[in-house]
CSV table of C-alpha atoms in Angstrom, one decimal:
chain,number,residue,atom,x,y,z
A,1,MET,CA,-14.7,33.0,-15.0
A,2,TYR,CA,-13.9,33.4,-11.3
A,3,CYS,CA,-17.4,33.9,-9.9
A,4,LYS,CA,-16.2,37.1,-8.3
A,5,ASN,CA,-17.6,40.5,-9.0
A,6,SER,CA,-16.1,43.9,-8.3
A,7,GLN,CA,-18.2,45.8,-5.7
A,8,ALA,CA,-18.1,49.3,-4.3
A,9,GLY,CA,-14.9,49.7,-2.3
A,10,SER,CA,-13.3,46.6,-3.7
A,11,LYS,CA,-10.3,46.2,-6.0
A,12,PRO,CA,-10.9,46.9,-9.8
A,13,ASP,CA,-11.9,44.0,-11.9
A,14,ASP,CA,-8.5,43.6,-13.5
A,15,GLU,CA,-6.6,43.6,-10.2
A,16,LEU,CA,-9.1,41.1,-8.7
A,17,GLU,CA,-8.8,38.9,-11.7
A,18,ALA,CA,-5.0,38.8,-11.3
A,19,LEU,CA,-5.3,37.9,-7.7
A,20,LEU,CA,-7.9,35.2,-8.4
A,21,ASP,CA,-6.3,33.6,-11.4
A,22,TYR,CA,-6.9,30.1,-10.1
A,23,THR,CA,-6.6,28.4,-13.5
A,24,SER,CA,-3.1,29.6,-14.0
A,25,LYS,CA,-2.1,28.3,-10.6
A,26,LEU,CA,-3.4,24.9,-11.6
A,27,ASP,CA,-1.6,25.1,-14.9
A,28,GLU,CA,1.7,25.9,-13.0
A,29,ALA,CA,1.3,23.1,-10.6
A,30,ILE,CA,0.6,20.5,-13.3
A,31,GLN,CA,3.3,21.9,-15.6
A,32,LYS,CA,5.8,21.5,-12.7
A,33,LEU,CA,5.1,17.8,-12.7
A,34,HIS,CA,5.6,17.6,-16.5
A,35,ASP,CA,8.9,19.5,-16.3
A,36,GLU,CA,10.2,17.1,-13.6
A,37,GLY,CA,9.0,14.0,-15.5
A,38,ARG,CA,6.7,13.1,-12.6
A,39,TYR,CA,3.3,13.6,-14.2
A,40,ARG,CA,1.2,10.5,-13.9
A,41,THR,CA,-1.4,9.3,-16.4
A,42,PHE,CA,-4.2,6.8,-16.1
A,43,ILE,CA,-4.5,4.1,-18.7
A,44,ASP,CA,-7.8,2.4,-19.5
A,45,ILE,CA,-7.5,-1.2,-18.5
A,46,GLU,CA,-10.2,-3.9,-18.6
A,47,ARG,CA,-9.5,-6.8,-16.3
A,48,ARG,CA,-11.1,-10.0,-17.6
A,49,ASN,CA,-12.2,-12.6,-15.2
A,50,GLY,CA,-10.1,-15.7,-15.4
A,51,HIS,CA,-7.4,-14.2,-17.5
A,52,PHE,CA,-5.4,-12.1,-14.9
A,53,PRO,CA,-2.6,-10.9,-15.2
A,54,HIS,CA,-3.7,-10.4,-18.8
A,55,ALA,CA,-5.9,-7.4,-19.5
A,56,ILE,CA,-7.1,-5.2,-22.4
A,57,TRP,CA,-5.6,-1.7,-22.8
A,58,THR,CA,-7.7,0.8,-24.7
A,59,ARG,CA,-5.2,3.1,-26.4
A,60,PRO,CA,-5.8,6.9,-26.7
A,61,ASP,CA,-6.8,6.3,-30.3
A,62,GLY,CA,-9.5,3.9,-29.2
A,63,SER,CA,-7.8,0.7,-30.4
A,64,GLU,CA,-7.4,-2.2,-28.1
A,65,GLN,CA,-4.2,-4.1,-27.1
A,66,ASN,CA,-3.6,-7.2,-25.0
A,67,ILE,CA,-1.3,-6.5,-22.1
A,68,THR,CA,0.2,-8.2,-19.1
A,69,VAL,CA,-0.1,-6.4,-15.8
A,70,TRP,CA,3.1,-6.5,-13.7
A,71,CYS,CA,2.4,-3.8,-11.2
A,72,GLY,CA,-0.9,-5.0,-9.6
A,73,ASN,CA,-1.4,-5.5,-5.9
A,74,ASP,CA,-3.7,-8.5,-6.4
A,75,TYR,CA,-0.6,-10.5,-5.4
A,76,LEU,CA,-2.2,-14.0,-5.4
A,77,GLY,CA,-4.8,-13.6,-8.1
A,78,MET,CA,-7.7,-13.8,-5.5
A,79,GLY,CA,-9.6,-11.1,-7.3
A,80,GLN,CA,-10.7,-13.6,-9.8
A,81,HIS,CA,-10.9,-16.7,-7.6
A,82,PRO,CA,-14.2,-18.6,-7.8
A,83,VAL,CA,-14.4,-18.9,-4.0
A,84,VAL,CA,-14.4,-15.1,-3.8
A,85,LEU,CA,-16.7,-14.4,-6.8
A,86,ASN,CA,-19.3,-17.0,-5.7
A,87,ALA,CA,-19.4,-15.4,-2.2
A,88,MET,CA,-19.9,-12.0,-3.7
A,89,HIS,CA,-22.6,-13.2,-6.1
A,90,ASP,CA,-24.5,-14.9,-3.2
A,91,ALA,CA,-24.3,-11.8,-1.1
A,92,VAL,CA,-25.6,-9.5,-3.9
A,93,ASP,CA,-28.5,-11.8,-4.5
A,94,SER,CA,-29.2,-12.0,-0.8
A,95,ALA,CA,-28.5,-8.4,0.5
A,96,GLY,CA,-28.4,-6.2,-2.6
A,97,ALA,CA,-25.7,-3.7,-3.5
A,98,GLY,CA,-24.9,-1.1,-0.8
A,99,SER,CA,-24.8,-1.4,3.0
A,100,GLY,CA,-27.2,1.4,3.6
A,101,GLY,CA,-25.3,3.4,6.1
A,102,THR,CA,-22.5,3.7,8.6
A,103,ARG,CA,-21.8,0.8,11.0
A,104,ASN,CA,-23.5,2.7,13.8
A,105,ILE,CA,-26.7,3.4,12.0
A,106,SER,CA,-27.7,0.6,9.6
A,107,GLY,CA,-24.5,-0.6,8.0
A,108,THR,CA,-23.5,-3.5,10.2
A,109,THR,CA,-24.6,-6.8,8.6
A,110,VAL,CA,-23.9,-10.5,9.2
A,111,TYR,CA,-21.2,-10.2,6.5
A,112,HIS,CA,-19.3,-7.5,8.3
A,113,LYS,CA,-19.4,-9.4,11.6
A,114,GLN,CA,-18.3,-12.6,9.8
A,115,LEU,CA,-15.3,-10.8,8.2
A,116,GLU,CA,-14.2,-9.3,11.5
A,117,ALA,CA,-14.4,-12.7,13.1
A,118,GLU,CA,-12.2,-14.2,10.3
A,119,LEU,CA,-9.7,-11.4,10.7
A,120,ALA,CA,-9.5,-11.6,14.5
A,121,ASP,CA,-8.9,-15.3,14.2
A,122,LEU,CA,-6.3,-14.7,11.4
A,123,HIS,CA,-4.1,-12.6,13.8
A,124,SER,CA,-5.1,-14.5,17.0
A,125,LYS,CA,-6.6,-11.3,18.5
A,126,GLU,CA,-9.8,-10.8,20.5
A,127,ALA,CA,-11.3,-8.6,17.9
A,128,ALA,CA,-11.0,-6.8,14.5
A,129,LEU,CA,-12.5,-3.6,13.2
A,130,LEU,CA,-13.3,-2.9,9.5
A,131,PHE,CA,-12.6,0.3,7.6
A,132,THR,CA,-13.2,1.2,4.0
A,133,SER,CA,-9.4,1.0,3.3
A,134,ALA,CA,-6.2,0.3,5.1
A,135,TYR,CA,-5.3,4.0,4.5
A,136,ILE,CA,-8.4,5.0,6.5
A,137,ALA,CA,-7.7,2.4,9.1
A,138,ASN,CA,-4.2,3.8,9.7
A,139,ASP,CA,-5.2,7.4,9.6
A,140,ALA,CA,-8.3,7.0,11.8
A,141,THR,CA,-6.6,4.8,14.4
A,142,LEU,CA,-3.4,6.7,14.8
A,143,SER,CA,-5.1,10.0,14.9
A,144,THR,CA,-7.5,8.7,17.6
A,145,LEU,CA,-5.1,7.1,20.0
A,146,PRO,CA,-4.0,10.3,21.7
A,147,LYS,CA,-7.7,10.9,22.6
A,148,LEU,CA,-7.6,7.5,24.4
A,149,PHE,CA,-4.2,7.9,26.0
A,150,PRO,CA,-3.6,11.6,26.9
A,151,GLY,CA,0.0,12.6,26.5
A,152,LEU,CA,0.7,9.8,24.1
A,153,ILE,CA,4.1,10.0,22.3
A,154,ILE,CA,4.2,8.2,18.9
A,155,TYR,CA,7.5,6.9,17.6
A,156,SER,CA,7.2,6.5,13.8
A,157,ASP,CA,9.6,4.9,11.3
A,158,ALA,CA,10.9,7.5,8.8
A,159,LEU,CA,9.7,5.4,5.9
A,160,ASN,CA,6.2,4.7,7.2
A,161,HIS,CA,3.3,4.8,4.7
A,162,ALA,CA,1.7,8.2,4.0
A,163,SER,CA,-1.5,7.0,5.8
A,164,MET,CA,0.5,6.4,9.0
A,165,ILE,CA,2.3,9.7,8.6
A,166,GLU,CA,-1.0,11.5,8.1
A,167,GLY,CA,-2.6,9.9,11.1
A,168,VAL,CA,0.4,10.7,13.4
A,169,ARG,CA,0.7,14.3,12.0
A,170,ARG,CA,-2.9,15.3,12.7
A,171,ASN,CA,-3.5,13.6,16.0
A,172,GLY,CA,-2.4,16.6,18.0
A,173,GLY,CA,0.0,14.6,20.1
A,174,ALA,CA,3.7,14.4,20.4
A,175,LYS,CA,5.6,12.5,17.7
A,176,ARG,CA,9.2,11.3,17.2
A,177,VAL,CA,10.5,10.0,13.9
A,178,PHE,CA,13.3,7.4,14.0
A,179,ARG,CA,15.6,6.6,11.2
A,180,HIS,CA,14.4,3.8,9.0
A,181,ASN,CA,14.8,0.4,10.8
A,182,ASP,CA,17.3,2.0,13.2
A,183,VAL,CA,16.6,0.4,16.5
A,184,ALA,CA,19.5,2.2,18.2
A,185,HIS,CA,18.1,5.6,17.2
A,186,LEU,CA,14.6,4.5,18.4
A,187,ARG,CA,16.2,3.6,21.8
A,188,GLU,CA,17.8,7.1,22.0
A,189,LEU,CA,14.5,8.7,21.4
A,190,LEU,CA,12.7,6.5,24.0
A,191,GLU,CA,15.4,7.2,26.6
A,192,ALA,CA,15.1,10.9,26.1
A,193,ASP,CA,11.4,11.1,26.9
A,194,ASP,CA,9.5,11.0,30.2
A,195,PRO,CA,9.5,7.3,31.3
A,196,ASN,CA,6.0,7.8,32.7
A,197,ALA,CA,4.5,9.1,29.4
A,198,PRO,CA,2.3,6.7,27.4
A,199,LYS,CA,4.1,5.6,24.2
A,200,LEU,CA,3.4,3.8,21.0
A,201,ILE,CA,5.9,2.6,18.3
A,202,ALA,CA,4.4,2.6,14.7
A,203,PHE,CA,6.2,0.7,11.9
A,204,GLU,CA,5.7,-1.7,9.1
A,205,SER,CA,6.5,-5.4,8.5
A,206,VAL,CA,7.3,-5.0,4.7
A,207,TYR,CA,8.1,-1.6,3.3
A,208,SER,CA,6.7,-1.6,-0.2
A,209,MET,CA,9.1,0.5,-2.1
A,210,ASP,CA,12.3,-1.3,-1.2
A,211,GLY,CA,10.8,-4.6,-0.1
A,212,ASP,CA,12.7,-4.7,3.2
A,213,PHE,CA,11.4,-6.0,6.5
A,214,GLY,CA,11.0,-4.2,9.7
A,215,PRO,CA,13.0,-5.4,12.8
A,216,ILE,CA,9.9,-6.6,14.5
A,217,GLU,CA,11.4,-8.6,17.4
A,218,GLU,CA,13.9,-5.9,18.3
A,219,ILE,CA,11.2,-3.2,18.3
A,220,CYS,CA,9.0,-5.4,20.5
A,221,ASP,CA,11.9,-5.8,22.9
A,222,LEU,CA,12.2,-2.1,23.2
A,223,ALA,CA,8.5,-1.7,23.6
A,224,ASP,CA,8.6,-4.1,26.5
A,225,GLU,CA,11.6,-2.3,28.1
A,226,PHE,CA,10.0,1.2,27.8
A,227,GLY,CA,6.4,0.2,28.4
A,228,ALA,CA,5.2,1.2,24.9
A,229,LEU,CA,2.4,-0.1,22.7
A,230,THR,CA,3.2,-1.5,19.3
A,231,TYR,CA,1.4,-0.8,16.0
A,232,ILE,CA,2.4,-2.6,12.8
A,233,ASP,CA,1.2,-2.1,9.3
A,234,GLU,CA,1.1,-5.6,7.6
A,235,VAL,CA,-0.6,-4.4,4.4
A,236,HIS,CA,2.0,-5.9,2.1
A,237,ALA,CA,2.3,-9.1,4.1
A,238,VAL,CA,-1.2,-10.3,5.1
A,239,GLY,CA,-2.2,-13.3,3.0
A,240,MET,CA,1.3,-13.9,1.8
A,241,TYR,CA,3.4,-14.7,4.8
A,242,GLY,CA,2.8,-17.0,7.8
A,243,ALA,CA,1.3,-20.4,8.0
A,244,ARG,CA,-2.2,-19.0,7.5
A,245,GLY,CA,-1.4,-15.7,5.9
A,246,GLY,CA,-1.3,-13.7,9.1
A,247,GLY,CA,1.7,-11.8,7.8
A,248,VAL,CA,5.3,-11.5,8.9
A,249,THR,CA,4.3,-11.3,12.6
A,250,GLU,CA,2.7,-14.8,12.2
A,251,ARG,CA,5.7,-16.1,10.2
A,252,ASP,CA,8.1,-15.0,13.0
A,253,ASN,CA,5.7,-16.0,15.8
A,254,LEU,CA,5.5,-12.4,17.0
A,255,ALA,CA,1.8,-11.5,16.6
A,256,HIS,CA,1.1,-11.9,20.3
A,257,ARG,CA,3.7,-9.1,21.0
A,258,ILE,CA,1.9,-6.6,18.7
A,259,ASP,CA,-0.9,-4.6,20.2
A,260,ILE,CA,-2.5,-3.3,17.0
A,261,ILE,CA,-2.1,-5.0,13.6
A,262,ASN,CA,-3.2,-3.1,10.5
A,263,GLY,CA,-4.0,-4.9,7.3
A,264,THR,CA,-5.7,-4.6,3.9
A,265,LEU,CA,-8.2,-6.7,2.0
A,266,ALA,CA,-7.3,-5.0,-1.3
A,267,LYS,CA,-4.0,-6.7,-2.0
A,268,ALA,CA,-3.4,-10.4,-1.4
A,269,TYR,CA,-7.1,-10.9,-0.6
A,270,GLY,CA,-8.1,-9.3,-3.9
A,271,VAL,CA,-11.1,-7.3,-2.8
A,272,MET,CA,-11.3,-4.0,-0.9
A,273,GLY,CA,-11.2,-2.6,2.6
A,274,GLY,CA,-8.8,-2.3,5.6
A,275,TYR,CA,-8.9,-3.2,9.2
A,276,ILE,CA,-7.2,-3.3,12.6
A,277,ALA,CA,-6.9,-6.4,14.8
A,278,ALA,CA,-6.3,-5.9,18.5
A,279,SER,CA,-7.9,-6.5,21.9
A,280,ALA,CA,-11.6,-6.2,22.2
A,281,LYS,CA,-11.3,-3.1,24.3
A,282,MET,CA,-9.0,-1.4,21.9
A,283,CYS,CA,-11.3,-2.1,18.9
A,284,ASP,CA,-14.3,-0.9,20.9
A,285,ALA,CA,-12.5,2.4,21.8
A,286,ILE,CA,-11.4,3.1,18.3
A,287,ARG,CA,-14.9,2.2,17.0
A,288,SER,CA,-16.4,4.7,19.5
A,289,TYR,CA,-14.0,7.6,19.0
A,290,ALA,CA,-12.6,7.6,15.5
A,291,PRO,CA,-14.4,9.9,13.1
A,292,GLY,CA,-13.0,8.0,10.1
A,293,PHE,CA,-15.0,5.0,11.3
A,294,ILE,CA,-18.0,6.7,12.8
A,295,PHE,CA,-19.0,8.9,9.8
A,296,THR,CA,-18.1,6.5,6.9
A,297,THR,CA,-20.6,4.3,5.1
A,298,SER,CA,-19.6,0.7,5.6
A,299,LEU,CA,-18.3,-1.7,3.0
A,300,PRO,CA,-21.0,-3.2,0.7
A,301,PRO,CA,-22.1,-6.6,2.0
A,302,ALA,CA,-20.9,-8.3,-1.2
A,303,VAL,CA,-17.4,-6.9,-0.7
A,304,ALA,CA,-17.3,-8.0,3.0
A,305,ALA,CA,-18.5,-11.5,1.9
A,306,GLY,CA,-15.9,-11.8,-0.8
A,307,ALA,CA,-13.2,-10.6,1.6
A,308,ALA,CA,-14.3,-13.1,4.3
A,309,ALA,CA,-14.2,-15.9,1.8
A,310,SER,CA,-10.7,-14.9,0.6
A,311,VAL,CA,-9.3,-14.7,4.1
A,312,ALA,CA,-10.8,-18.1,5.0
A,313,TYR,CA,-9.5,-19.7,1.8
A,314,LEU,CA,-6.0,-18.4,2.1
A,315,LYS,CA,-5.6,-19.7,5.7
A,316,SER,CA,-5.1,-23.1,4.1
A,317,ALA,CA,-3.5,-22.1,0.8
A,318,GLN,CA,0.2,-22.4,1.7
A,319,ASP,CA,0.9,-23.6,-1.9
A,320,LEU,CA,-0.1,-20.2,-3.3
A,321,ARG,CA,2.2,-18.4,-0.9
A,322,GLU,CA,5.1,-20.7,-1.8
A,323,ARG,CA,4.5,-20.3,-5.5
A,324,HIS,CA,4.3,-16.5,-5.0
A,325,GLN,CA,7.7,-16.4,-3.3
A,326,THR,CA,9.2,-18.7,-5.9
A,327,GLN,CA,8.1,-16.4,-8.7
A,328,ALA,CA,9.6,-13.4,-7.0
A,329,LYS,CA,12.9,-15.3,-6.5
A,330,ILE,CA,13.0,-16.3,-10.2
A,331,LEU,CA,12.4,-12.8,-11.5
A,332,LYS,CA,15.0,-11.3,-9.2
A,333,LEU,CA,17.6,-13.9,-10.2
A,334,ARG,CA,16.9,-13.4,-13.9
A,335,LEU,CA,17.1,-9.6,-13.7
A,336,LYS,CA,20.3,-9.8,-11.6
A,337,GLY,CA,21.7,-12.0,-14.3
A,338,LEU,CA,21.2,-9.2,-16.8
A,339,GLY,CA,23.1,-6.8,-14.5
A,340,LEU,CA,20.1,-4.7,-13.8
A,341,PRO,CA,20.2,-2.7,-10.5
A,342,ILE,CA,17.5,-4.4,-8.4
A,343,ILE,CA,16.9,-4.1,-4.7
A,344,ASP,CA,16.6,-7.5,-3.0
A,345,HIS,CA,15.7,-7.8,0.7
A,346,GLY,CA,14.2,-11.2,0.4
A,347,SER,CA,10.5,-10.1,0.0
A,348,HIS,CA,8.2,-10.5,-2.9
A,349,ILE,CA,8.7,-6.9,-4.2
A,350,VAL,CA,11.1,-6.5,-7.1
A,351,PRO,CA,12.2,-2.8,-7.5
A,352,VAL,CA,14.5,-2.0,-10.5
A,353,ILE,CA,16.3,1.3,-9.9
A,354,VAL,CA,16.4,3.7,-12.9
A,355,GLY,CA,17.4,6.8,-10.9
A,356,ASP,CA,15.8,9.4,-13.2
A,357,PRO,CA,12.1,10.3,-13.5
A,358,VAL,CA,12.2,11.0,-17.2
A,359,HIS,CA,13.9,7.7,-18.0
A,360,THR,CA,11.6,5.8,-15.7
A,361,LYS,CA,8.5,7.2,-17.4
A,362,LYS,CA,10.1,6.5,-20.8
A,363,LEU,CA,10.8,2.9,-19.9
A,364,SER,CA,7.3,2.4,-18.6
A,365,ASP,CA,5.8,3.9,-21.8
A,366,MET,CA,8.0,1.8,-24.1
A,367,LEU,CA,7.2,-1.4,-22.2
A,368,LEU,CA,3.5,-0.8,-22.6
A,369,ASP,CA,3.5,0.5,-26.1
A,370,GLY,CA,6.1,-1.8,-27.6
A,371,TYR,CA,5.8,-5.0,-25.5
A,372,GLY,CA,2.3,-5.0,-24.0
A,373,ILE,CA,3.9,-4.9,-20.5
A,374,TYR,CA,2.3,-2.6,-17.9
A,375,VAL,CA,4.3,-1.4,-15.0
A,376,GLN,CA,3.9,2.1,-13.5
A,377,PRO,CA,6.9,4.4,-12.8
A,378,ILE,CA,7.5,5.1,-9.2
A,379,ASN,CA,8.8,8.6,-8.7
A,380,PHE,CA,9.1,11.3,-6.0
A,381,PRO,CA,7.5,11.8,-3.5
A,382,THR,CA,6.7,8.1,-3.2
A,383,VAL,CA,10.5,7.4,-3.3
A,384,PRO,CA,13.4,9.9,-2.8
A,385,ARG,CA,14.7,11.8,-5.8
A,386,GLY,CA,17.4,9.9,-7.6
A,387,THR,CA,15.9,6.5,-6.7
A,388,GLU,CA,13.1,6.5,-9.2
A,389,ARG,CA,12.2,2.9,-10.2
A,390,LEU,CA,10.0,0.4,-11.9
A,391,ARG,CA,8.5,-1.9,-9.3
A,392,PHE,CA,7.4,-5.4,-10.4
A,393,THR,CA,5.0,-7.5,-8.4
A,394,PRO,CA,5.2,-11.1,-9.7
A,395,SER,CA,2.4,-13.5,-8.8
A,396,PRO,CA,1.5,-17.2,-9.0
A,397,VAL,CA,-0.5,-16.4,-12.2
A,398,HIS,CA,2.5,-15.0,-14.0
A,399,GLY,CA,3.7,-18.0,-15.9
A,400,PRO,CA,7.0,-18.8,-17.7
A,401,ARG,CA,5.8,-17.1,-20.9
A,402,GLU,CA,5.0,-13.9,-19.2
A,403,MET,CA,8.3,-14.0,-17.3
A,404,ASP,CA,10.3,-14.6,-20.5
A,405,ALA,CA,8.6,-11.7,-22.2
A,406,LEU,CA,9.3,-9.3,-19.3
A,407,VAL,CA,13.0,-10.3,-18.9
A,408,ASN,CA,13.6,-10.0,-22.7
A,409,ALA,CA,11.9,-6.7,-22.9
A,410,MET,CA,13.9,-5.2,-20.0
A,411,ASP,CA,17.1,-6.5,-21.5
A,412,ALA,CA,16.4,-4.9,-24.8
A,413,LEU,CA,15.2,-1.6,-23.5
A,414,TRP,CA,18.0,-1.3,-21.0
A,415,SER,CA,20.4,-1.5,-23.9
A,416,HIS,CA,18.3,0.7,-26.1
A,417,CYS,CA,18.3,3.5,-23.5
A,418,ALA,CA,22.0,3.0,-22.8
A,419,LEU,CA,21.4,2.6,-19.0
A,420,ASN,CA,24.1,1.3,-16.8
A,421,ARG,CA,24.1,-2.3,-15.8
A,422,ALA,CA,25.2,-2.9,-12.3
A,423,GLU,CA,25.5,-5.4,-9.5
A,424,LEU,CA,22.9,-5.6,-6.7
A,425,ALA,CA,21.7,-2.1,-5.7
A,426,GLY,CA,20.7,-2.8,-2.2
């Protein structure tokens, strides 16, 4: 069972087995999640082209049920847009399936170069650099920067995404964590360090769990004052904010004050992949030093082609962005009208606070099983204990019928579970 055998001079088999009881340790770890109500399950969903946000759920007994997806990150429905699909079909017909290697060996194609050019233009930067995901882009870039700037101190917002935390944690350099969106605390930390040390401030434009915005201009002002670089994660904003979808930094005319912008192609753009946009020298240095870039097979050409088509299309699709924001406002107003405790910071993200992991999971299960509404529970460690929630992501393709069904279901289940109704939670 353990692929370990007792040998001369070793412990007896029964003692060795007790020490190496790996299976029981796995059982304990998994059972802990069950006991806390945090165990996550996958459900079998079949997205059907042209019908999103509707999908087919295959139940555990094998039967099928029509459902509406309310927790997807395909914010604008671009994952089914003909412009994207046609570009991907053409690239498959032309270049085949995989890229064939890393970017440094054989995995750089005309599709990758075209996509990087679109992204650099999107953010008005000299260059962009593709990664297989925004997680890898954050991790690889933030862990590489101290190699480029010896002695670098990174100042990281306390609620930064796990990928940013991981990149900062393992880069071997100095780090400081400032309280979430607390510019005064950030100033204190900057003032306490050597003024001659290289510095970088890492933060987000939209924080996905509460839907609040980072104080971009104030942080840029501090960066100028203390000679720090700026690094912003625009993952939940690219495609959805700004005149061309360049994110909150474009909307607020601040992109030129950000040194490195991180974004994703897997949310508003409906495909897959991540990137940074920065100066040509910065992208060249990250390309040359980051293991997460150097040793990873590049995106398939069809994915790069679809993403490039999506980015280009959304640069002139302001109507989609406006409809998206309108849908979020309508949903928030209707849930507030029911007295449900939602958090509203003015973004497109709609979190409804439940405050208990077991109740959150129960609500999620009942919505799916009884109403055909799919929304995943958000529990610790994604959010702090006691703030467990359902997080809804309305889109332009969620129509009045879907909205009515969701609001009526939430009203009924909130009463059924005897949960408190409250005013605005945040």
